[in-house]
Amino acid sequence: VDGAHVPVLVVGSGYGGSVAALRLAQAGVDVHVVEMGMAWDTPGPDGKIFANTTAPDYRSYWLRTRTKQPLSNFLGFPIDRDVPRYTGILDAEDFSGITVYQGRGVGGGSLVNGGMAVTPRRENFGAILPSVNVDEMYNVFYPRANAELGVNNVDQAWWETAACYQYGRVGRKHAQRSNFSFVLVPNVYDMAYMQQEQAGTVPKSAVAGELLYGNNHGKKSLPKTYLARARATGRVAITPLHRVTSVAPVSGGRFAVVVEQLGTGGEVTATKQVTADRVFFAAGSVGTSKLLTRLKATGRLPNLNNEIGKGWGDNGNVMCGRANHLWDPTGSVQSSVPTAGIDNWAAGGAFAEVAPLPTGIETYASFYLSITRNPNRAQFSYNASTGTVDLNWQTAWKQPSIDAAKTIFDRINATEGTIYRTDLFGVYKIWGDHLTYHPLGGAVLNRATDNYGRLHGYPGLYVIDGALIPGNTSVNPFVTITALAERNIARIIADDL
Ligand code: FDA
C-alpha cells in the first residue's frame, strides 16, 4: 500500500529472499516481500500453470517478443519462435558479452531451474567463501538448507532401468570408459513422484519435458517449501508484479523504498513509496548488483563502498553436445530432471552435469552443462548516457571454461571414437559459450558487505542472495546460496533485532 511502513522489506523471492522471510517471521518480525515476477498460481487457458519446454508460449519469457532458447538450433535450423510480450517466467537478460538466464516470479530461480541440489565438496569450500567457517557450514547450515529444500535422491535401482534415464546411463558408460568419476546427484524434484510418472499412474511433468518454463507437478520449488512455511507463520506478505527501483535513507534510521507496479505487458501501472526499518536485497546476483550499482552512482546510497558491482562470475558455465554412435541411443523420452554429473574438478577444473535433451525424438546426442573453474570476473557499472547498468563480461572470457570442459569431452570422444555436435548453438558451433544459468557475485561477502551480508555504509541494509558469492561454487549454486543465507540470517536475528 502506498505510504505504508513495514519493519522488513525483502526485494525478491528467490532462495535468499525466501530464507530471510521464513526466519525473520519465525523470530516474530512482520516481513513484506516484493517480487517483480508473477505469482504463478493460476492456470492458463490450457488448464496448466506452466508451459512445456518443447512448446514455449506467452508464459515462457520475461518481456520478449521472440523466444531465446538456450539451445538455439537443431540440426542446423533455428528453433526460436515469436511469442506475445508478457511477464513470463524465464528472463534471458542480454548484456554485451553474455546472456544471463534467470527465473521471474514468486520463487525466483526455483521455478525454472533443474533442481540439482549439490553441496560442494568440503575441500573446495575454502576457495568459494574464504571468510566463512567451514565446520559451521557443513555441520549446521548445509544440512539445514538441504532439509528445508526437500532435497532427495533418486532410487538407484529404479534409475538403472527407467527409460527416461537412458541418457544418464549412456552418460555414465562414456564417463567411466574414460576413467572419470561419475556421481548421482541429489535433486529437489520429488523422485517418488517421478517414478509414478514413468509408471503412468499420475499426471506427467518431468517425464513430459516440463522444466525450463516451470513444472506443473513434482518439483519442490520454493513456493512449496520455504515460502509455504513462511506464509504459514501469518507474518509474511508477498506482492507479485511489483519492482523495487529505489532505496534511500530517510529520517529515523528508516529507508524509503520506491516500488513500481507492473502490468503483464511490462508497463508500469502505478508507482508507490513505502518506508522500512530494514531492507534485504534478494533480487538475485544480477538484480541486486544492478540496483546497488545504480543507487550508489545516482547518489541515493552514496556511502556504499567501491566493491559494489565487482566480483561477478558465471560459475564457469559452458554447454556442449556429443554425437553418439547408433548403438548408444539416449532415448526419445528423457526426464527433464538431471540426476548425474561427471566430476573432474580436481584434475581438470570441470564438473559436467549430464543434461537432458527432451526433444521427444531420438537424437543420439549426449548433452552437458559444465561448471568450470574460470578465474575471469566482471564488473557492473552505471552508464549515465543510457541510464542502464552494464556488465563488462566478454565472450572470449569463456575460453578457460572451454579448455576445462575439453579435459572431459576430448577424452570421451577419443575413447568412443565420437565427435562434438556442431548444430545446437548455431551453424558449426561446438560450445554454448554465450550464456550462464548461474550468475554469482556483484556484492561479495566480506567486501561489499561485512562477513554476514550487512552492507557497508548503511546499518539496516543487507544482501542475502547469490550476489554474495564471488563468481563460482564449483557445483550448481542454489544449495550454497540457501545455506549461506541460513548462516547469515541466524547471525542477523541474534545480533541486530
Ligand atoms: P533468484 O534469481 O532465485 O531470485 C531473485 C528474485 O528477485 C527473482 O524472482 C526476481 O524476479 C526478483 N527480482 C529481481 N529484481 C527485482 C526488483 N528490482 N524488484 C523486485 N523483485 C526483483 N542452480 C542449481 O543449484 N541447480 C540447478 O539445477 C540449476 N539449474 C538452473 C537452470 C536454469 C535454467 C536457471 C536459469 C538457473 C538454474 N540454477 C540452478 C541457478 C539457480 O536457480 C540460481 O542460482 C538461484 O535461483 C539464485 O538464487 P537467488 O536467491 O540469488 O536469486
XYZ file of C-alpha atoms and ligand atoms in Angstrom:
550
model
C 0.000 0.000 0.000
C 1.343 3.424 -0.944
C 2.679 5.267 2.094
C 2.790 2.209 4.353
C 5.525 1.399 6.833
C 6.932 -2.132 7.226
C 9.541 -3.452 9.673
C 11.308 -5.505 6.979
C 11.084 -5.294 3.208
C 12.644 -8.102 1.157
C 13.414 -7.385 -2.514
C 12.892 -10.621 -4.467
C 11.520 -14.072 -3.603
C 14.251 -16.487 -4.720
C 16.398 -18.568 -2.364
C 17.910 -15.715 -0.372
C 14.634 -13.840 -0.047
C 12.701 -16.951 0.986
C 15.180 -17.854 3.726
C 15.101 -14.280 5.056
C 11.285 -14.202 5.033
C 10.861 -17.509 6.879
C 13.480 -16.953 9.561
C 12.540 -13.339 10.287
C 8.861 -14.277 10.526
C 9.674 -17.145 12.880
C 11.576 -14.613 15.005
C 8.362 -12.579 15.287
C 9.039 -9.926 12.645
C 6.464 -8.905 10.009
C 8.002 -9.202 6.549
C 6.904 -7.791 3.213
C 8.366 -9.482 0.131
C 8.242 -7.526 -3.138
C 8.615 -9.680 -6.274
C 8.684 -8.280 -9.790
C 7.520 -11.505 -11.438
C 4.108 -13.149 -11.342
C 2.602 -15.320 -8.616
C 2.294 -18.406 -10.882
C -0.721 -19.742 -9.006
C -3.398 -19.519 -11.708
C -3.849 -21.901 -14.665
C -3.805 -20.547 -18.220
C -6.403 -21.341 -20.915
C -4.951 -24.870 -21.310
C -5.659 -25.590 -17.631
C -1.955 -25.580 -16.785
C 0.035 -23.020 -14.847
C 3.272 -23.586 -16.746
C 4.127 -24.118 -20.429
C 6.072 -27.132 -21.708
C 9.759 -26.784 -22.580
C 9.054 -28.074 -26.088
C 6.201 -25.608 -26.702
C 7.060 -22.153 -25.362
C 4.188 -19.649 -25.305
C 3.295 -16.283 -23.730
C 4.126 -17.667 -20.258
C 7.664 -18.654 -21.141
C 9.716 -15.449 -21.445
C 10.097 -12.253 -19.497
C 9.052 -9.402 -21.794
C 10.332 -10.802 -25.092
C 8.545 -10.982 -28.426
C 10.630 -13.947 -29.541
C 11.894 -16.905 -27.522
C 15.602 -17.108 -26.760
C 16.097 -20.810 -26.144
C 19.443 -21.833 -24.628
C 19.839 -24.321 -27.479
C 19.092 -22.009 -30.385
C 19.367 -24.542 -33.203
C 18.699 -28.162 -34.012
C 20.196 -29.981 -36.999
C 21.271 -26.548 -38.182
C 17.816 -24.969 -38.063
C 16.969 -22.086 -35.732
C 14.175 -23.120 -33.363
C 13.185 -19.817 -31.756
C 9.662 -18.552 -32.381
C 7.532 -15.452 -31.850
C 5.625 -15.154 -28.568
C 3.406 -12.381 -27.163
C 5.251 -9.961 -24.887
C 4.316 -10.940 -21.337
C 5.757 -11.052 -17.836
C 6.727 -14.681 -18.394
C 8.782 -16.956 -16.201
C 12.250 -17.089 -17.780
C 14.338 -13.976 -18.306
C 17.086 -14.252 -20.913
C 18.781 -10.998 -19.948
C 21.264 -9.780 -22.536
C 24.480 -7.997 -21.627
C 27.065 -7.166 -24.282
C 29.090 -10.358 -23.811
C 26.697 -12.811 -22.156
C 23.033 -13.771 -21.821
C 22.086 -14.436 -18.189
C 19.091 -16.751 -17.670
C 17.029 -16.121 -14.524
C 13.662 -17.107 -13.081
C 10.948 -14.449 -12.688
C 8.094 -14.931 -10.272
C 7.334 -15.858 -6.689
C 10.044 -18.450 -6.080
C 12.693 -16.880 -8.359
C 15.088 -19.356 -9.937
C 13.444 -22.301 -8.185
C 10.610 -22.081 -10.722
C 12.804 -22.681 -13.775
C 15.912 -24.487 -12.604
C 16.958 -28.115 -12.950
C 16.617 -28.705 -9.230
C 20.118 -30.189 -8.948
C 20.860 -29.773 -5.274
C 24.593 -30.158 -4.927
C 26.632 -29.475 -1.810
C 30.202 -28.654 -2.855
C 32.997 -30.948 -1.766
C 34.251 -29.764 1.567
C 37.815 -29.393 0.348
C 36.624 -26.916 -2.292
C 34.724 -24.674 0.103
C 37.686 -22.513 1.122
C 38.027 -21.322 -2.474
C 34.294 -20.485 -2.669
C 33.795 -18.416 0.507
C 37.173 -17.987 2.218
C 35.895 -15.906 5.159
C 33.203 -18.411 6.215
C 33.693 -21.045 8.925
C 33.728 -24.399 7.121
C 32.732 -26.565 10.105
C 29.676 -24.441 10.804
C 28.563 -24.648 7.175
C 28.970 -28.432 6.887
C 27.692 -29.269 10.383
C 24.756 -26.869 10.585
C 23.834 -24.769 7.569
C 24.218 -27.143 4.612
C 22.177 -29.821 6.448
C 19.554 -27.190 7.375
C 19.283 -25.964 3.775
C 19.068 -29.495 2.348
C 16.315 -30.422 4.808
C 14.197 -27.302 4.181
C 14.588 -27.518 0.400
C 13.323 -31.101 0.395
C 16.433 -32.488 -1.278
C 16.090 -36.188 -2.156
C 17.977 -38.863 -4.065
C 16.876 -40.942 -6.986
C 16.354 -44.634 -6.164
C 19.334 -46.083 -7.972
C 17.734 -49.471 -8.629
C 14.874 -47.694 -10.426
C 17.271 -45.340 -12.234
C 19.152 -48.346 -13.616
C 16.163 -49.434 -15.685
C 13.944 -46.335 -16.154
C 13.526 -45.464 -19.839
C 13.659 -41.732 -19.030
C 17.226 -42.068 -17.695
C 18.665 -43.950 -20.648
C 20.572 -40.717 -21.372
C 22.014 -40.761 -17.859
C 23.209 -44.339 -18.203
C 24.839 -43.584 -21.556
C 26.484 -40.605 -19.855
C 27.800 -42.900 -17.131
C 29.083 -45.511 -19.548
C 31.039 -42.924 -21.513
C 32.395 -41.238 -18.373
C 33.548 -44.495 -16.825
C 35.097 -45.884 -20.015
C 37.340 -42.783 -19.920
C 38.055 -43.245 -16.199
C 36.145 -40.227 -14.947
C 34.312 -40.166 -11.646
C 30.557 -40.348 -12.274
C 28.208 -39.266 -9.488
C 24.459 -39.395 -8.992
C 23.432 -36.026 -7.587
C 20.511 -35.124 -5.313
C 17.590 -33.033 -6.557
C 14.563 -31.192 -5.193
C 12.257 -32.881 -7.706
C 10.135 -35.465 -5.873
C 11.725 -38.648 -7.178
C 8.926 -40.881 -5.866
C 6.503 -38.806 -7.936
C 8.692 -39.212 -10.991
C 8.634 -42.982 -10.609
C 4.840 -42.791 -10.688
C 5.013 -40.578 -13.785
C 7.138 -43.161 -15.535
C 4.675 -45.845 -14.445
C 1.790 -43.807 -15.881
C -0.193 -43.508 -12.637
C -0.039 -39.702 -12.133
C -0.035 -36.627 -14.413
C 3.367 -36.285 -16.099
C 5.700 -33.322 -15.612
C 9.433 -34.152 -15.690
C 8.803 -37.123 -17.949
C 6.720 -34.905 -20.247
C 9.538 -32.396 -20.747
C 8.449 -29.718 -18.297
C 11.268 -27.722 -16.729
C 12.695 -24.536 -18.223
C 9.306 -22.782 -18.104
C 8.108 -24.382 -14.855
C 6.926 -27.782 -13.614
C 3.206 -28.390 -13.119
C 3.848 -31.346 -10.772
C 6.688 -32.909 -8.838
C 9.178 -30.059 -8.461
C 9.568 -28.852 -4.891
C 10.135 -25.232 -5.809
C 10.313 -22.533 -3.128
C 6.533 -21.829 -3.078
C 6.126 -25.430 -1.830
C 8.950 -25.312 0.734
C 10.384 -22.154 2.321
C 7.646 -19.825 1.092
C 4.815 -22.137 2.165
C 6.280 -22.272 5.661
C 6.865 -18.514 5.636
C 3.224 -17.841 4.709
C 2.022 -20.275 7.392
C 3.545 -18.032 10.077
C 0.939 -15.386 9.205
C 3.676 -12.739 9.251
C 4.751 -12.756 5.597
C 3.046 -10.852 2.775
C 4.248 -11.354 -0.810
C 3.377 -8.815 -3.501
C 3.977 -10.048 -7.062
C 4.322 -7.873 -10.186
C 5.986 -5.115 -8.191
C 9.547 -3.997 -8.880
C 11.753 -2.107 -6.442
C 13.522 0.791 -8.157
C 14.942 2.806 -5.292
C 16.021 2.508 -1.663
C 17.291 5.609 0.149
C 17.735 6.623 3.789
C 15.169 8.927 5.401
C 14.975 10.236 8.948
C 14.686 7.947 11.952
C 17.093 5.359 10.550
C 14.452 4.230 8.070
C 14.583 3.694 4.322
C 12.220 4.985 1.656
C 11.555 2.286 -0.939
C 10.106 3.108 -4.358
C 8.118 0.290 -5.958
C 6.630 0.141 -9.446
C 3.538 -1.955 -10.050
C 3.689 -3.787 -13.400
C 1.023 -4.938 -15.816
C 1.523 -8.245 -17.622
C 2.751 -6.370 -20.685
C 5.559 -4.944 -18.571
C 4.026 -1.468 -18.368
C 4.225 0.495 -15.104
C 0.661 0.904 -13.824
C 1.452 2.678 -10.537
C 4.412 3.951 -8.521
C 4.297 3.564 -4.753
C 6.508 4.535 -1.863
C 6.803 2.710 1.439
C 9.195 3.015 4.344
C 11.045 0.151 6.001
C 13.292 -0.216 9.040
C 15.385 -2.806 7.240
C 15.744 -3.832 3.600
C 17.105 -7.183 2.410
C 18.369 -7.221 -1.176
C 17.475 -10.665 -2.558
C 16.900 -9.780 -6.225
C 19.488 -12.338 -7.365
C 23.115 -11.699 -8.328
C 22.168 -9.560 -11.332
C 19.105 -7.875 -9.803
C 20.836 -6.931 -6.553
C 24.027 -5.812 -8.317
C 22.116 -3.655 -10.788
C 20.074 -1.995 -8.044
C 23.032 -1.286 -5.757
C 25.266 -0.072 -8.611
C 22.570 2.338 -9.759
C 21.709 3.572 -6.249
C 25.360 4.254 -5.454
C 26.058 6.012 -8.772
C 22.918 8.155 -8.700
C 23.519 9.383 -5.171
C 20.730 7.599 -3.345
C 23.102 5.291 -1.462
C 26.395 7.162 -1.921
C 28.094 5.613 1.110
C 28.125 2.094 -0.330
C 31.758 1.106 -0.830
C 33.693 0.577 -4.048
C 33.199 -3.189 -4.003
C 29.618 -2.742 -5.219
C 29.208 -4.305 -8.674
C 32.503 -6.206 -8.510
C 33.446 -9.870 -8.393
C 30.770 -11.150 -10.777
C 31.244 -14.554 -12.383
C 29.258 -17.051 -14.457
C 30.094 -20.165 -12.373
C 32.160 -21.197 -15.410
C 29.061 -22.390 -17.295
C 29.602 -23.809 -20.770
C 27.430 -26.228 -22.747
C 28.196 -28.823 -25.383
C 26.722 -31.859 -27.071
C 28.324 -35.059 -28.364
C 27.113 -37.153 -31.263
C 26.829 -40.797 -30.212
C 27.062 -43.892 -32.360
C 23.804 -45.538 -33.376
C 24.346 -48.214 -30.710
C 24.182 -45.531 -27.986
C 20.702 -44.018 -28.255
C 19.874 -41.629 -25.383
C 16.087 -42.128 -25.515
C 13.192 -40.285 -27.100
C 11.520 -39.644 -23.736
C 14.039 -38.085 -21.345
C 13.278 -36.879 -17.847
C 13.918 -33.149 -17.829
C 15.345 -33.507 -14.323
C 19.099 -34.155 -14.389
C 20.427 -36.688 -11.874
C 24.085 -37.096 -12.664
C 27.448 -35.433 -13.128
C 30.992 -36.144 -14.203
C 33.423 -34.849 -11.593
C 36.812 -33.834 -12.979
C 37.132 -30.732 -10.779
C 40.364 -31.686 -9.040
C 42.272 -32.671 -12.176
C 40.680 -30.515 -14.863
C 38.546 -27.850 -13.185
C 35.254 -29.122 -14.587
C 32.078 -30.651 -13.136
C 29.789 -31.638 -16.006
C 26.088 -32.167 -15.488
C 24.719 -34.918 -17.724
C 21.800 -32.883 -19.041
C 18.585 -33.915 -20.749
C 17.716 -33.048 -24.324
C 13.972 -33.579 -24.056
C 13.007 -33.132 -27.699
C 10.569 -36.066 -27.838
C 12.599 -37.797 -30.551
C 15.743 -39.923 -30.519
C 18.688 -37.582 -31.146
C 21.656 -39.904 -30.474
C 23.081 -36.888 -28.649
C 24.581 -36.536 -25.211
C 24.238 -33.042 -23.800
C 26.194 -31.464 -20.953
C 26.233 -28.294 -18.871
C 29.711 -27.929 -17.417
C 30.571 -25.887 -14.347
C 34.222 -24.947 -14.598
C 36.988 -23.143 -12.775
C 37.035 -19.878 -14.714
C 39.038 -17.110 -12.998
C 37.549 -14.241 -15.028
C 35.420 -11.759 -13.079
C 33.303 -8.957 -14.477
C 32.014 -5.687 -13.062
C 28.705 -3.836 -13.246
C 28.824 -0.095 -13.886
C 26.251 2.648 -14.289
C 26.038 4.129 -17.779
C 24.787 7.682 -17.301
C 24.169 8.282 -21.009
C 21.790 5.308 -21.405
C 20.610 5.137 -17.801
C 21.374 1.391 -17.771
C 23.665 -0.761 -15.667
C 26.136 -2.561 -17.921
C 28.277 -5.652 -17.316
C 31.734 -5.818 -18.899
C 31.912 -9.610 -19.378
C 33.358 -10.606 -22.762
C 32.515 -13.776 -24.672
C 36.226 -14.559 -25.050
C 36.454 -14.863 -21.248
C 34.788 -18.284 -21.595
C 37.975 -19.784 -23.061
C 39.196 -21.188 -19.691
C 35.786 -22.876 -19.345
C 36.011 -24.429 -22.797
C 39.541 -25.639 -22.026
C 38.342 -27.176 -18.734
C 35.335 -28.873 -20.355
C 37.609 -30.284 -23.055
C 39.578 -32.146 -20.350
C 36.461 -34.324 -20.089
C 34.919 -34.407 -23.534
C 38.012 -34.560 -25.757
C 38.974 -37.690 -23.827
C 35.496 -39.224 -24.032
C 35.350 -38.515 -27.760
C 38.786 -40.122 -28.229
C 37.759 -43.226 -26.258
C 34.409 -43.572 -28.013
C 35.517 -42.511 -31.497
C 32.811 -39.801 -31.464
C 32.647 -36.091 -32.248
C 31.055 -32.950 -30.820
C 27.645 -31.836 -32.082
C 28.041 -28.640 -34.094
C 24.334 -27.909 -34.693
C 22.980 -26.921 -31.261
C 24.195 -23.355 -30.775
C 24.313 -22.141 -34.376
C 25.852 -23.486 -37.537
C 29.168 -25.305 -36.953
C 29.427 -24.107 -33.373
C 30.502 -26.602 -30.707
C 30.411 -24.567 -27.493
C 27.470 -22.888 -25.858
C 29.680 -20.090 -24.554
C 27.220 -17.205 -24.840
C 25.225 -17.787 -21.654
C 25.063 -18.624 -17.983
C 22.380 -20.142 -15.747
C 24.422 -19.413 -12.622
C 25.150 -15.692 -12.130
C 27.062 -15.134 -8.888
C 28.619 -12.107 -7.192
C 28.410 -8.343 -7.567
C 28.041 -7.578 -3.840
C 30.565 -10.023 -2.427
C 30.541 -11.201 1.185
C 33.186 -9.590 3.384
C 33.932 -6.991 0.669
C 30.775 -5.049 -0.276
C 29.246 -6.295 2.980
C 30.574 -7.476 6.301
C 31.030 -11.213 6.863
C 27.244 -11.669 7.312
C 25.827 -9.617 4.444
C 25.403 -6.242 6.183
C 26.074 -3.591 3.544
C 28.908 -1.257 4.478
C 27.772 2.331 4.887
C 24.119 1.678 5.842
C 23.071 -0.138 9.028
C 19.736 -1.805 8.203
C 20.579 -2.753 4.605
C 21.550 -6.342 3.822
C 22.408 -8.550 0.851
C 21.231 -12.171 1.193
C 21.357 -13.816 -2.261
C 23.750 -15.089 -4.914
C 25.341 -11.621 -5.179
C 27.333 -12.505 -2.038
C 29.196 -15.396 -3.668
C 32.311 -14.381 -5.598
C 31.624 -15.903 -9.001
C 31.934 -19.664 -8.588
C 30.717 -22.506 -6.355
C 32.389 -25.470 -8.170
C 28.931 -27.096 -8.466
C 25.338 -25.916 -9.075
C 24.798 -22.973 -6.727
C 21.391 -22.883 -5.045
C 22.176 -25.126 -2.069
C 25.161 -22.907 -1.260
C 23.095 -19.713 -1.712
C 20.468 -21.155 0.656
C 22.960 -22.400 3.252
C 24.818 -19.084 3.286
C 21.525 -17.223 3.692
C 20.642 -19.504 6.638
C 24.016 -18.757 8.239
C 23.757 -15.013 7.765
C 20.148 -14.603 8.869
C 20.808 -16.599 12.057
C 23.528 -14.110 12.997
C 21.482 -11.076 11.947
C 18.483 -12.212 14.019
C 20.705 -12.872 17.021
C 22.654 -9.587 16.875
C 20.617 -6.943 15.055
C 16.974 -7.360 16.036
P 16.844 -15.681 -7.672
O 17.216 -15.286 -9.061
O 16.400 -17.064 -7.432
O 15.665 -14.720 -7.144
C 15.674 -13.326 -7.332
C 14.232 -12.840 -7.458
O 14.221 -11.421 -7.380
C 13.572 -13.180 -8.800
O 12.333 -13.809 -8.561
C 13.404 -11.833 -9.498
O 12.269 -11.775 -10.326
C 13.300 -10.887 -8.325
N 13.735 -9.516 -8.616
C 14.823 -9.116 -9.329
N 14.914 -7.771 -9.336
C 13.862 -7.307 -8.628
C 13.411 -5.996 -8.278
N 14.093 -4.892 -8.666
N 12.274 -5.867 -7.555
C 11.570 -6.986 -7.152
N 11.969 -8.253 -7.451
C 13.106 -8.406 -8.174
N 21.024 -23.995 -9.650
C 21.234 -25.172 -9.025
O 21.781 -25.192 -7.920
N 20.833 -26.348 -9.622
C 20.240 -26.380 -10.851
O 19.880 -27.447 -11.348
C 20.044 -25.136 -11.533
N 19.511 -25.093 -12.783
C 19.205 -23.884 -13.377
C 18.552 -23.851 -14.614
C 18.186 -22.634 -15.168
C 17.509 -22.593 -16.499
C 18.451 -21.425 -14.468
C 18.044 -20.087 -15.035
C 19.108 -21.463 -13.255
C 19.497 -22.678 -12.710
N 20.139 -22.735 -11.471
C 20.406 -23.942 -10.876
C 20.558 -21.493 -10.770
C 19.657 -21.109 -9.588
O 18.303 -21.115 -9.968
C 20.082 -19.703 -9.093
O 21.441 -19.772 -8.695
C 19.245 -19.221 -7.927
O 17.887 -19.141 -8.266
C 19.715 -17.857 -7.426
O 19.064 -17.574 -6.207
P 18.956 -16.098 -5.656
O 18.224 -16.137 -4.368
O 20.300 -15.457 -5.691
O 18.090 -15.283 -6.760
